[in-house]
Coordinates of C-alpha atoms in Angstrom, one line a residue:
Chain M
X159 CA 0.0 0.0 0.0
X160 CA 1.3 3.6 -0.9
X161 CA 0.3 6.8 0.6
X162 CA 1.5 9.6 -1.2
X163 CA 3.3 11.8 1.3
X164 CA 4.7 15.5 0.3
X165 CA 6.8 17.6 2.0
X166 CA 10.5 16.5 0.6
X167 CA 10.7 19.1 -2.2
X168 CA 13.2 21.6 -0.4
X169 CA 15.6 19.0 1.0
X170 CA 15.6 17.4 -2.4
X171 CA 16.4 20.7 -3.8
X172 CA 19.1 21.3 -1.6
X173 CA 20.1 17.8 -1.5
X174 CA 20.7 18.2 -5.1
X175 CA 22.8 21.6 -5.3
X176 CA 24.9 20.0 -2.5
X177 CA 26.0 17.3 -5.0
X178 CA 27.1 19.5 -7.6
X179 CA 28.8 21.1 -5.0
X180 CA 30.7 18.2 -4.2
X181 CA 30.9 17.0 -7.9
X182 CA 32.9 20.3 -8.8
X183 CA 35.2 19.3 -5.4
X184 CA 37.7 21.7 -4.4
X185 CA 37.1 25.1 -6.5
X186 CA 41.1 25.9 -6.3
X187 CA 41.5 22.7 -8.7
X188 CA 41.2 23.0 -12.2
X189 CA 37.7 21.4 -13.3
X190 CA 38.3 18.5 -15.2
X191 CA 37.0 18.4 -19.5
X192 CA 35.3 15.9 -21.0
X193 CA 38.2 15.4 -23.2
X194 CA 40.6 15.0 -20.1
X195 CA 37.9 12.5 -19.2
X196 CA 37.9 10.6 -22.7
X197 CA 42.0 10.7 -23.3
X198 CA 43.2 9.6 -19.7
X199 CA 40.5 7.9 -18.1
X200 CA 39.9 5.7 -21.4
X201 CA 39.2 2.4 -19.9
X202 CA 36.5 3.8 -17.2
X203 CA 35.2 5.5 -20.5
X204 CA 35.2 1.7 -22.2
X205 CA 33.5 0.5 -19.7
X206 CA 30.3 2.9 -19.2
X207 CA 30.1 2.5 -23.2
X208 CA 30.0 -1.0 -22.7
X209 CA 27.9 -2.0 -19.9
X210 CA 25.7 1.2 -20.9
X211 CA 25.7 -0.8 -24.2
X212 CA 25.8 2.7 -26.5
X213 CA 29.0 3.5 -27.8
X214 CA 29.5 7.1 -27.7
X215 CA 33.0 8.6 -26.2
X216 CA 32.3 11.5 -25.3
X217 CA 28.6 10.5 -23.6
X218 CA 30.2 8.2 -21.4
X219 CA 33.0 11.0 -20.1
X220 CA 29.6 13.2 -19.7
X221 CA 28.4 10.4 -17.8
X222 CA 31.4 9.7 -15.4
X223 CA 32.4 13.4 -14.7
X224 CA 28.3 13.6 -13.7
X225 CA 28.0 10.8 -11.9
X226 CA 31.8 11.8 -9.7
X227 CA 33.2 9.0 -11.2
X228 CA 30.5 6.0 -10.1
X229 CA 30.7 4.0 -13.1
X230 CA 27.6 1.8 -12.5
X231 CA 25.3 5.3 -11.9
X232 CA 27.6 6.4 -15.1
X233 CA 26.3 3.4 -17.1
X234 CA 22.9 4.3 -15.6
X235 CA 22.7 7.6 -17.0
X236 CA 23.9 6.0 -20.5
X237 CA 21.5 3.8 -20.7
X238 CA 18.7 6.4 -19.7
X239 CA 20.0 8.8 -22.0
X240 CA 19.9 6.1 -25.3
X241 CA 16.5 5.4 -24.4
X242 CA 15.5 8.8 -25.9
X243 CA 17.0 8.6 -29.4
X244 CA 15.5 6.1 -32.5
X245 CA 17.8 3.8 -33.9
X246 CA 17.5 4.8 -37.6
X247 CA 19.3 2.1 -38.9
X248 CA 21.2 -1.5 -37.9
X249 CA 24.6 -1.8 -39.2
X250 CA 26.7 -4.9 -40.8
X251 CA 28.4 -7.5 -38.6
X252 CA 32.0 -6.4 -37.4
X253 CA 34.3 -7.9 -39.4
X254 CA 37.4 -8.7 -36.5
X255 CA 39.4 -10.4 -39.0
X256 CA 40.0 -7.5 -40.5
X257 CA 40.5 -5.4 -37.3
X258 CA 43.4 -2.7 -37.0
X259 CA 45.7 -4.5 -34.5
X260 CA 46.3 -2.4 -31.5
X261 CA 46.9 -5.6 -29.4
X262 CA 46.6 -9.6 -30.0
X263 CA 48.2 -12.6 -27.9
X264 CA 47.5 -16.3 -27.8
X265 CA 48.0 -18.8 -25.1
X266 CA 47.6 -21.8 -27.4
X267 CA 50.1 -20.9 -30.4
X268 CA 53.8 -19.3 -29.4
X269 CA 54.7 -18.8 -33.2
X270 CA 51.5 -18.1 -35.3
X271 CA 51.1 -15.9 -38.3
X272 CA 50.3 -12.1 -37.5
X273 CA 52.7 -13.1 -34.1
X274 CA 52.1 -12.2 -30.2
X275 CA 51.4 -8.3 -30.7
X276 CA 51.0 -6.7 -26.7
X277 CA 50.1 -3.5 -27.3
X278 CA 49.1 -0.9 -24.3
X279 CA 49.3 -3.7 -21.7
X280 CA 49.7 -3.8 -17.6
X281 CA 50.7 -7.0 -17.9
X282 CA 54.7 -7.6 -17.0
X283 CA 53.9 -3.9 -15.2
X284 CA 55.2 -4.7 -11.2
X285 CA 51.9 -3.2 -10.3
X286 CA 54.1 -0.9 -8.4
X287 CA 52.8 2.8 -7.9
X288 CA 54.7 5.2 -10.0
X289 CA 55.5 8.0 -7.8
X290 CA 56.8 9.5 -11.4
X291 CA 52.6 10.5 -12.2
X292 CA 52.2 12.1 -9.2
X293 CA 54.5 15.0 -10.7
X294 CA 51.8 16.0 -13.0
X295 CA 54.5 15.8 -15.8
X296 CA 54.8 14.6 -19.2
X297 CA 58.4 13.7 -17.6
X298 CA 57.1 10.0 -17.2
X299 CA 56.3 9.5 -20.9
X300 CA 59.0 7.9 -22.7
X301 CA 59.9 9.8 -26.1
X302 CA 58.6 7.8 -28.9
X303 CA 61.5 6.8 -30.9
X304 CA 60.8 7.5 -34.9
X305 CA 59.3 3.6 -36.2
X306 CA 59.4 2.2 -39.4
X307 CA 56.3 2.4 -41.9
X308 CA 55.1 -1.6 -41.3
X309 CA 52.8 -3.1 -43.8
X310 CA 49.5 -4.5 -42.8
X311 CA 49.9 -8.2 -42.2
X312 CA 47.3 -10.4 -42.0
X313 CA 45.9 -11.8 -38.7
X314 CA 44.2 -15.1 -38.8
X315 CA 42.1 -16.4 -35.7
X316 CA 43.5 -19.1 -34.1
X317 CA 40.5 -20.6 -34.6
X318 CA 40.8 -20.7 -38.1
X319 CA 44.3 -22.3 -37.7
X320 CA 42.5 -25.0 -35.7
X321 CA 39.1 -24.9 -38.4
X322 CA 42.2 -26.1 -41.2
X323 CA 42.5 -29.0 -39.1
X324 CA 38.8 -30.0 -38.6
X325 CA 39.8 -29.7 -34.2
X326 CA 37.3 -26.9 -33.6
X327 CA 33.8 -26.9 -34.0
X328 CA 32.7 -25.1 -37.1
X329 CA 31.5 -21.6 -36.0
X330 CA 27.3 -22.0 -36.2
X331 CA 25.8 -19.6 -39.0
X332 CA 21.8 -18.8 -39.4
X333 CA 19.8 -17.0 -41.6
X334 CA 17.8 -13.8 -39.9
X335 CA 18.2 -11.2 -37.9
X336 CA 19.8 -11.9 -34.3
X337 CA 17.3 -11.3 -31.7
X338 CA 17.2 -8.6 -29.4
X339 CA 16.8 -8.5 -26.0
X340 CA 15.9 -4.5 -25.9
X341 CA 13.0 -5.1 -27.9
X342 CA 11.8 -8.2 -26.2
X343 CA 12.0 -9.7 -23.1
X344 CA 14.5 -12.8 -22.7
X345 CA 12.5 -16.1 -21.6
X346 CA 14.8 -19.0 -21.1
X347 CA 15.9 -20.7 -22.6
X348 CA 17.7 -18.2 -24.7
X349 CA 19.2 -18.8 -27.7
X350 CA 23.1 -18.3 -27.7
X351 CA 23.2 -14.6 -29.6
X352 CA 20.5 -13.1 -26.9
X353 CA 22.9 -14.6 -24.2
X354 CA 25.7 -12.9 -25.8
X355 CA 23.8 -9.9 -25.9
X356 CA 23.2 -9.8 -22.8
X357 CA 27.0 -10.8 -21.6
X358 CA 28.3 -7.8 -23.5
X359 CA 26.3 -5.7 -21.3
X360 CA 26.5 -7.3 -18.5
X361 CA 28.6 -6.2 -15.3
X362 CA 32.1 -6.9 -15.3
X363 CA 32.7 -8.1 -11.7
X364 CA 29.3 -10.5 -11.8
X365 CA 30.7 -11.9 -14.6
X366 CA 34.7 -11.7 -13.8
X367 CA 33.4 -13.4 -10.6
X368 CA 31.4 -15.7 -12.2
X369 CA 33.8 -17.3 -14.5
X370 CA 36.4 -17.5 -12.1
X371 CA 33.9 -20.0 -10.3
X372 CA 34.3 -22.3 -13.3
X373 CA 38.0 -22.4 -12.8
X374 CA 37.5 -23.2 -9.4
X375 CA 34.9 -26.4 -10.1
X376 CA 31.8 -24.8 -9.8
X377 CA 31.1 -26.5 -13.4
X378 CA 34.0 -27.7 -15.0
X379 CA 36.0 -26.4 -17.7
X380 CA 39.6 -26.2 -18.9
X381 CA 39.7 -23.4 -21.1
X382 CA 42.7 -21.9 -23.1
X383 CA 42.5 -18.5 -24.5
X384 CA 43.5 -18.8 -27.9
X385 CA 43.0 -15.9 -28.7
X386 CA 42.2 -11.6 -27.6
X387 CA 42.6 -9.1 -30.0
X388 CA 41.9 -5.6 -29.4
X389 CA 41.7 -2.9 -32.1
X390 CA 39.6 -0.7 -34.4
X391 CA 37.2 -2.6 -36.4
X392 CA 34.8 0.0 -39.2
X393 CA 30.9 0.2 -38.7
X394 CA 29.4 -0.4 -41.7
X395 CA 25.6 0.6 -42.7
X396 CA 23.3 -0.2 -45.7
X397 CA 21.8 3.0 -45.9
X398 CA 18.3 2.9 -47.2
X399 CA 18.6 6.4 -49.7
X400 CA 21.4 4.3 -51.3
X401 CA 20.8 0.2 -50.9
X402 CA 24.8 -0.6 -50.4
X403 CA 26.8 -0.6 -47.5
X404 CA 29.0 2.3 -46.6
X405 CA 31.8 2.9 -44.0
X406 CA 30.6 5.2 -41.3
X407 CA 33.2 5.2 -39.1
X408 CA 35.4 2.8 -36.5
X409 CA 34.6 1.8 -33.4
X410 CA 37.1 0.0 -30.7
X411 CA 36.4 -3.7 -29.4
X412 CA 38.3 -6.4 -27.9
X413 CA 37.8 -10.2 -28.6
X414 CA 38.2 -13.2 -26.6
X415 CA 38.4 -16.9 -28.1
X416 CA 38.5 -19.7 -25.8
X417 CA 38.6 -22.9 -26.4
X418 CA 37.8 -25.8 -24.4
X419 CA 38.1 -29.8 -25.2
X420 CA 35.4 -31.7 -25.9
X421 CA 35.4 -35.7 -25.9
X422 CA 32.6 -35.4 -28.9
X423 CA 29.4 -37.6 -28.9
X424 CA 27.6 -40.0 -31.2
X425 CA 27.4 -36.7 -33.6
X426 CA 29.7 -34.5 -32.9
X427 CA 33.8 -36.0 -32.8
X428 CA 36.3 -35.0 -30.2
X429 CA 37.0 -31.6 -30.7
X430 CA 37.7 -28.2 -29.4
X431 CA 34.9 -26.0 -28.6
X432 CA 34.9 -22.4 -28.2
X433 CA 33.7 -19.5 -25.5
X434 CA 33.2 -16.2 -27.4
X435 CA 33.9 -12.7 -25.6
X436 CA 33.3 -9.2 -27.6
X437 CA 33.0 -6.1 -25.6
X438 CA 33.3 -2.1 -27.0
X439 CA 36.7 -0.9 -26.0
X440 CA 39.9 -1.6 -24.5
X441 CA 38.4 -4.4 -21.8
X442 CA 40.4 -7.5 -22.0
X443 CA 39.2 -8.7 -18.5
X444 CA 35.4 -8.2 -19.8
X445 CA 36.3 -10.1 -22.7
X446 CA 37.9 -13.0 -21.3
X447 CA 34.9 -13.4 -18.4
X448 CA 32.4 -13.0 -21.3
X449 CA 34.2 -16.2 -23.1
X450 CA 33.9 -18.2 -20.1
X451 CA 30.7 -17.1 -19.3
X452 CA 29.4 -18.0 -22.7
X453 CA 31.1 -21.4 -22.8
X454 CA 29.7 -22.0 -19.5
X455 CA 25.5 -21.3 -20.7
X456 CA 26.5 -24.1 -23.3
X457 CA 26.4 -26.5 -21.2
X458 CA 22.9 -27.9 -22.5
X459 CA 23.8 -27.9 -26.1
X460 CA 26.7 -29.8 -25.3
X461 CA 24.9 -32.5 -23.3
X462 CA 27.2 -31.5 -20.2
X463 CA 25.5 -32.0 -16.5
X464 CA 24.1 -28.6 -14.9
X465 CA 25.9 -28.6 -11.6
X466 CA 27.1 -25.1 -11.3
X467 CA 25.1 -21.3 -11.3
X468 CA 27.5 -20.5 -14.0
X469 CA 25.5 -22.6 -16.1
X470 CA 22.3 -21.5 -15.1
X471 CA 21.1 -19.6 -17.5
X472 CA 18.6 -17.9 -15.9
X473 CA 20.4 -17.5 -13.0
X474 CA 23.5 -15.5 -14.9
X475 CA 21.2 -13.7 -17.2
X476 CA 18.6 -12.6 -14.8
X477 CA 21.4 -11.1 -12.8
X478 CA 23.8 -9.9 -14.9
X479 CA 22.4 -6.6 -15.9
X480 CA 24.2 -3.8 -12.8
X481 CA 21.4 -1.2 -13.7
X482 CA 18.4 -3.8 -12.9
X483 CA 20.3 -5.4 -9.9
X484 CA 21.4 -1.6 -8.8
X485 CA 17.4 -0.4 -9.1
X486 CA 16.1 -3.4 -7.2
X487 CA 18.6 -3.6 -4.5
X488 CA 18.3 0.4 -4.3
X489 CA 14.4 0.6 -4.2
X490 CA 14.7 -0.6 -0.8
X491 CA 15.5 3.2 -0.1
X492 CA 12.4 4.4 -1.1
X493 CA 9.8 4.8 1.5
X494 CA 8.1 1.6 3.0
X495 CA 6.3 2.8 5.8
X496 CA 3.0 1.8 5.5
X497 CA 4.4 -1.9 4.6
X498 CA 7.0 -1.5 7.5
X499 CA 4.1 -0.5 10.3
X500 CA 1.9 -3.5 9.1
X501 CA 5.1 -5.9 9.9
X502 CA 5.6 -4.2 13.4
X503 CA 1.9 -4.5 14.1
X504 CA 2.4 -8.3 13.5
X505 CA 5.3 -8.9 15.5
X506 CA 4.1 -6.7 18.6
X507 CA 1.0 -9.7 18.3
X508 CA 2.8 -12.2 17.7
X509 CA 4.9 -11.4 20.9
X510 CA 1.9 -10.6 22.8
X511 CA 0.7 -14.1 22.4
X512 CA 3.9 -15.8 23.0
X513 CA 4.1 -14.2 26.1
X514 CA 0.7 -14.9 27.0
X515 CA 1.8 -18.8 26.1
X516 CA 5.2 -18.4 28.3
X517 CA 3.3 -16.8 31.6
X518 CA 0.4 -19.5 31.6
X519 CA 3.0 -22.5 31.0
X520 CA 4.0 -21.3 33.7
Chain P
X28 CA 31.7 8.5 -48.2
X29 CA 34.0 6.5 -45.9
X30 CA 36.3 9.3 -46.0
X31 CA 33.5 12.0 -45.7
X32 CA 32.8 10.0 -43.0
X33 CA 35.9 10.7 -41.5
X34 CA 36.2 14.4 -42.8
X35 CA 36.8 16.6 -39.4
X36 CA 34.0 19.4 -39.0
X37 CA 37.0 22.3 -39.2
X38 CA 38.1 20.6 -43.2
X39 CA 34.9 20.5 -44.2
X40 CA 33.6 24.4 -42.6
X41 CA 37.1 25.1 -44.3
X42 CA 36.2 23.5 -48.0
X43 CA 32.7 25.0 -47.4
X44 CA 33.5 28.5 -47.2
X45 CA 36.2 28.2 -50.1
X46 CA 33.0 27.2 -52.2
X47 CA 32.3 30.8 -54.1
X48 CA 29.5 31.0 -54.7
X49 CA 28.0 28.6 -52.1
X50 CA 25.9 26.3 -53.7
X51 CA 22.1 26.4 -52.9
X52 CA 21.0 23.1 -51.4
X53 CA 17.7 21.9 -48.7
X54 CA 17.5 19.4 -46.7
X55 CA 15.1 16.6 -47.6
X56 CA 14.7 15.8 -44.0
X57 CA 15.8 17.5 -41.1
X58 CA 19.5 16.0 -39.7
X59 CA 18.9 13.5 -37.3
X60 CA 21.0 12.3 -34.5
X61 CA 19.9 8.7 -33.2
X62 CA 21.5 5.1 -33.2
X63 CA 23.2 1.9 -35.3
X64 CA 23.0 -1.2 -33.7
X65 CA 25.9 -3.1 -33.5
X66 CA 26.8 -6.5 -34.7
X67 CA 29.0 -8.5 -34.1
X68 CA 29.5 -12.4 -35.1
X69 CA 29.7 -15.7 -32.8
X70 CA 33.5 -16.7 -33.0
X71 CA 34.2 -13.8 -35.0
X72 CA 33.0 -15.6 -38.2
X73 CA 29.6 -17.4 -37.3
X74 CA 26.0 -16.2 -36.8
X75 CA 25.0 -12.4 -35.9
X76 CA 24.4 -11.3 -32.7
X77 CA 23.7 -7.6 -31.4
X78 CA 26.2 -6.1 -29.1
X79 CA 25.3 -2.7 -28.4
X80 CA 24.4 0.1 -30.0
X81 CA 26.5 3.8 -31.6
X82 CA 24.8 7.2 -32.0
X83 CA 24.8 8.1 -35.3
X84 CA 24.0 11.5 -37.0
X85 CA 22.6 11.3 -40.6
X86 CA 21.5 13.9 -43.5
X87 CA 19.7 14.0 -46.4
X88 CA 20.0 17.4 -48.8
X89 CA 19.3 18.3 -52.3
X90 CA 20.9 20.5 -54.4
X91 CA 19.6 23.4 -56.0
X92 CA 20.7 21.7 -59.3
X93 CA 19.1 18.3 -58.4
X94 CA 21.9 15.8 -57.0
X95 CA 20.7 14.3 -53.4
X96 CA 23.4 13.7 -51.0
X97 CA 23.6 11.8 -47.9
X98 CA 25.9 11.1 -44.8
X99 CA 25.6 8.6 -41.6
X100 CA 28.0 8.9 -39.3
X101 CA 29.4 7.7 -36.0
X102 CA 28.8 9.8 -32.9
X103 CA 26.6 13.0 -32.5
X104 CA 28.0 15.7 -35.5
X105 CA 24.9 17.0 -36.8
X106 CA 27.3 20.3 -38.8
X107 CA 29.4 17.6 -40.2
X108 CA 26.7 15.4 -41.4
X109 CA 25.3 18.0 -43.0
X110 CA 28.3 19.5 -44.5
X111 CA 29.2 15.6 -45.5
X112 CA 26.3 15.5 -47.5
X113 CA 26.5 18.5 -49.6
X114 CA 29.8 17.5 -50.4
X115 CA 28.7 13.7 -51.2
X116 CA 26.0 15.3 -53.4
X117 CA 28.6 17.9 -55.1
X118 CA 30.6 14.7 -55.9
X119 CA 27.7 14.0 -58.3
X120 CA 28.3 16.7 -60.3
X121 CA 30.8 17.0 -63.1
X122 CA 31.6 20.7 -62.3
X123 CA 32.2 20.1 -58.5
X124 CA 34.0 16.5 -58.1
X125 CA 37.1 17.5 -58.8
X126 CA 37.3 20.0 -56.3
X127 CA 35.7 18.1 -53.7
X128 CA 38.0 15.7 -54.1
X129 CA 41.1 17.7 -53.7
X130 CA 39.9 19.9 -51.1
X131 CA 38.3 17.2 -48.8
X132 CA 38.7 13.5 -50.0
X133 CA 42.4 13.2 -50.8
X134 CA 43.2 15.2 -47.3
X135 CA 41.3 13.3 -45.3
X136 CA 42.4 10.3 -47.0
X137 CA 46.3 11.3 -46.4
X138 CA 45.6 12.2 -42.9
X139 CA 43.7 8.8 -42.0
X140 CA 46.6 6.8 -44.4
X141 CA 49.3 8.8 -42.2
X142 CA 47.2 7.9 -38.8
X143 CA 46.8 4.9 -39.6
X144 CA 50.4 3.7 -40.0
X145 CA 52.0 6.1 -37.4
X146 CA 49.3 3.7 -35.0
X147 CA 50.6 0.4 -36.9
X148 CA 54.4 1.5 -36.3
X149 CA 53.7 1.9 -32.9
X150 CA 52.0 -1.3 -32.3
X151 CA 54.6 -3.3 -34.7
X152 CA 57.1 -2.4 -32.0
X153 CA 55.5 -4.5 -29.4
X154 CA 55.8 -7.3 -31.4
X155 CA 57.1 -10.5 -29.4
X156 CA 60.4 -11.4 -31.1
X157 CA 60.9 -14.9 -29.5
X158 CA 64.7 -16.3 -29.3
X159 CA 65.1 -19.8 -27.8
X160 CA 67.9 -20.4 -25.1
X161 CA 69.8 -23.4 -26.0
X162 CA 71.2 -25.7 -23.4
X163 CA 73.7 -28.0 -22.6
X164 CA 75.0 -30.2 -25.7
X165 CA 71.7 -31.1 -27.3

């Protein structure tokens, strides 16, 4: 039961001038730019894009200077924000083989074609703090030395070194448009592209947390990450004025392959099979958690036991979404009273009569 | 249009205002900012799947002498879409293209070309160069 109750509009009012207030912080420092946002905080940007599912630099730094740097309210406001403009047109699948290298490894291959390219890493960093950043200087950054013009080289997928072999499962094709779980709501099960959809949006600690409990047995798998790449990839659209596709500009993603073994059943032999990960921007971890993840909700298709809530599929989807899980958890703010005053009614009864039952046992 | 795609609002307000005269054009529908969604494919090469979307700007005009052009492109650039598509639409005719192309396609092309490979040259030198220790007598 609601009553509607008034009387909050000034302390709203103030509450909200407060926060910008202590949004702007100190007024002696130098108020930070969306484009200082954008260039130096690139990979908080990534990830409101991502999880916010609209791609959109410069939206996302909006969002995180706005929201003081809370990424999950950040991707909030993203996704609020997208939910006012029409999508005038759906583009072309990505074509990652044909992505503009800024970073690709594999675990499975030491010497394959393209070779072990590591980019902007941290990894082999010592995860030390660099006292060297606190100096506000460009003194840290190491003059790039002139390079050599290198030719584009090609880049094939591990997978595709493994396809030549007939070890991997042949990725699935289908005719149709993908579904889409912002039009309609997922029931379960869901078919592998809606999970993926859904992954790619998904919060990155539910599901870095999540795949880590299928390395520790909570439904077994042995995956290898054959392969991340992260790099530009161009957007193309088949606009309608013109009936063929056109470039209309590059966005950044990184890719995760996995692969896990398979013994093969009565129609399928032994082979690998794969976990896929794609996420907007520069986030490897995302990517990597997505594979698992993915690999993980196949469990059905592959005829392996459900033991684990990594599998679940209604378990990972349902909860994977940080906006949903941070409105319900959250709602628990808003006022309750009337609910509240019918539970303390019921308890003050309920230890009435238990004391009544106490004294006459008596 | 890839590279008017591309084209930086300051080149093309640059190209425009060299145009003497400026040509008449309208808009057949107002400019219009919204969204693309994104595809991707399962395993890189299999079946679709959406993955989020992009704002988009697109624009529509008509010149004075006819020729329709158009523009979609990433991100929210409503100027620059509209600029883009006078100057796809300028492409179409005989007494324009040539100009266009000087003036905006081949520099935007040089500058994303130059881009480009400064990015690759960078990248090439993070290359793994693997060299195996020998040991003991084999």
């Amino acid at each position: 039961m609601y009553v509607a109750v008034k009387g909050g509009e000034t302390a709203i009012d103030a509450a909200h001038a407060l926060l910008a207030e202590r949004r702007r912080g100190d007024p002696a420092q130098p108020e930070l730019s969306l484009a200082q946002i954008r260039e130096q905080l690139a990979l908080a940007v990534d990830r409101v894009m991502a999880e916010g599912a609209l791609y959109d630099p410069d939206l996302a730094a909006l969002a995180i200077k706005q929201a003081r740097g809370d990424l999950i309210e950040a991707i909030f406001l993203l996704r609020a924000y997208r939910t006012t403009l029409p999508r005038l047109v759906a583009s072309e699948p990505i074509d990652t083989g044909h992505m503009r290298i800024a970073r690709r490894i594999s675990a499975t291959f030491k010497d394959l074609p393209g070779g072990q390219i590591l980019g902007p890493t941290f990894d082999y960093t010592h995860r030390l703090l660099d006292f060297a950043l606190a100096a506000e200087s460009d003194a840290a950054r190491p003059a790039r030395q002139s390079l050599p013009a290198v030719p584009a080289e090609p880049m094939p997928r591990v997978a595709e070194i493994l396809g030549g072999e007939g070890l991997i499962e042949e990725a699935p094709d289908a005719a149709g448009a993908p579904g889409d779980i912002t039009r309609a709501p997922l029931s379960y099960p869901a078919s592998r592209d809606l999970r993926l959809q859904a992954l790619a949006r998904g919060d990155e600690g539910f599901l870095l947390a999540m795949s880590y409990s299928t390395q520790r047995g909570y439904g077994h798998t042995h995956p290898f990450a054959a392969e991340i790449r992260h790099g530009r990839v161009a957007v193309e659209v088949v606009p309608p004025e013109l009936g063929f596709a056109v470039e209309i500009g590059e966005i950044a993603v990184t890719e995760c392959q996995m692969v896990n073994q398979f013994k093969g059943n009565e129609a399928a032999p032994p082979q690998f099979t794969g976990g896929y990960g794609l996420t907007f921007g520069g986030a490897e971890r995302k990517a990597m958690a997505m594979a698992l993840a993915d690999r993980a909700l196949r469990a059905t298709e592959l005829g392996e036991e459900i033991s684990a809530p990594a599998q679940d599929q209604e378990f990972m989807l349902s909860h994977a979404d940080n906006v949903e899980a941070s409105g319900f958890v959250q709602h628990l703010k808003l006022p309750h009273y009337v609910d509240f005053q019918s539970e303390l009614d019921l308890l003050r009864r309920l230890r009435k009569e238990w004391e009544t039952r106490r004294e006459a046992a008596e | 249009m890839a590279a008017l795609s591309r084209a930086e609002e300051g080149l093309l307000e640059a190209a425009w205002s060299a145009l003497a005269p400026p040509p008449e054009y309208r808009l057949l529908r107002p400019v219009e900012i919204g969204m693309t969604l994104l595809r991707g494919r399962i395993g890189g090469t299999g079946q679709p799947f959406n993955f989020g979307e992009a704002t988009l700007t697109r624009a529509a005009v008509a010149l004075a002498t006819g020729e329709q052009g158009f523009a979609y492109l990433l991100g929210r650039h409503p100027r620059r879409a509209e600029l883009a598509a006078v100057f796809h639409a300028l492409l179409q005719r005989e007494e324009s293209r040539d100009r266009v192309e000087a003036r905006v396609i081949r520099p935007v092309e040089a500058a994303y070309a130059a881009a480009v490979s400064a990015d690759r040259a960078a990248t090439a030198a993070t290359r793994v160069d693997f060299s195996t220790l020998v040991r003991g007598d084999g």
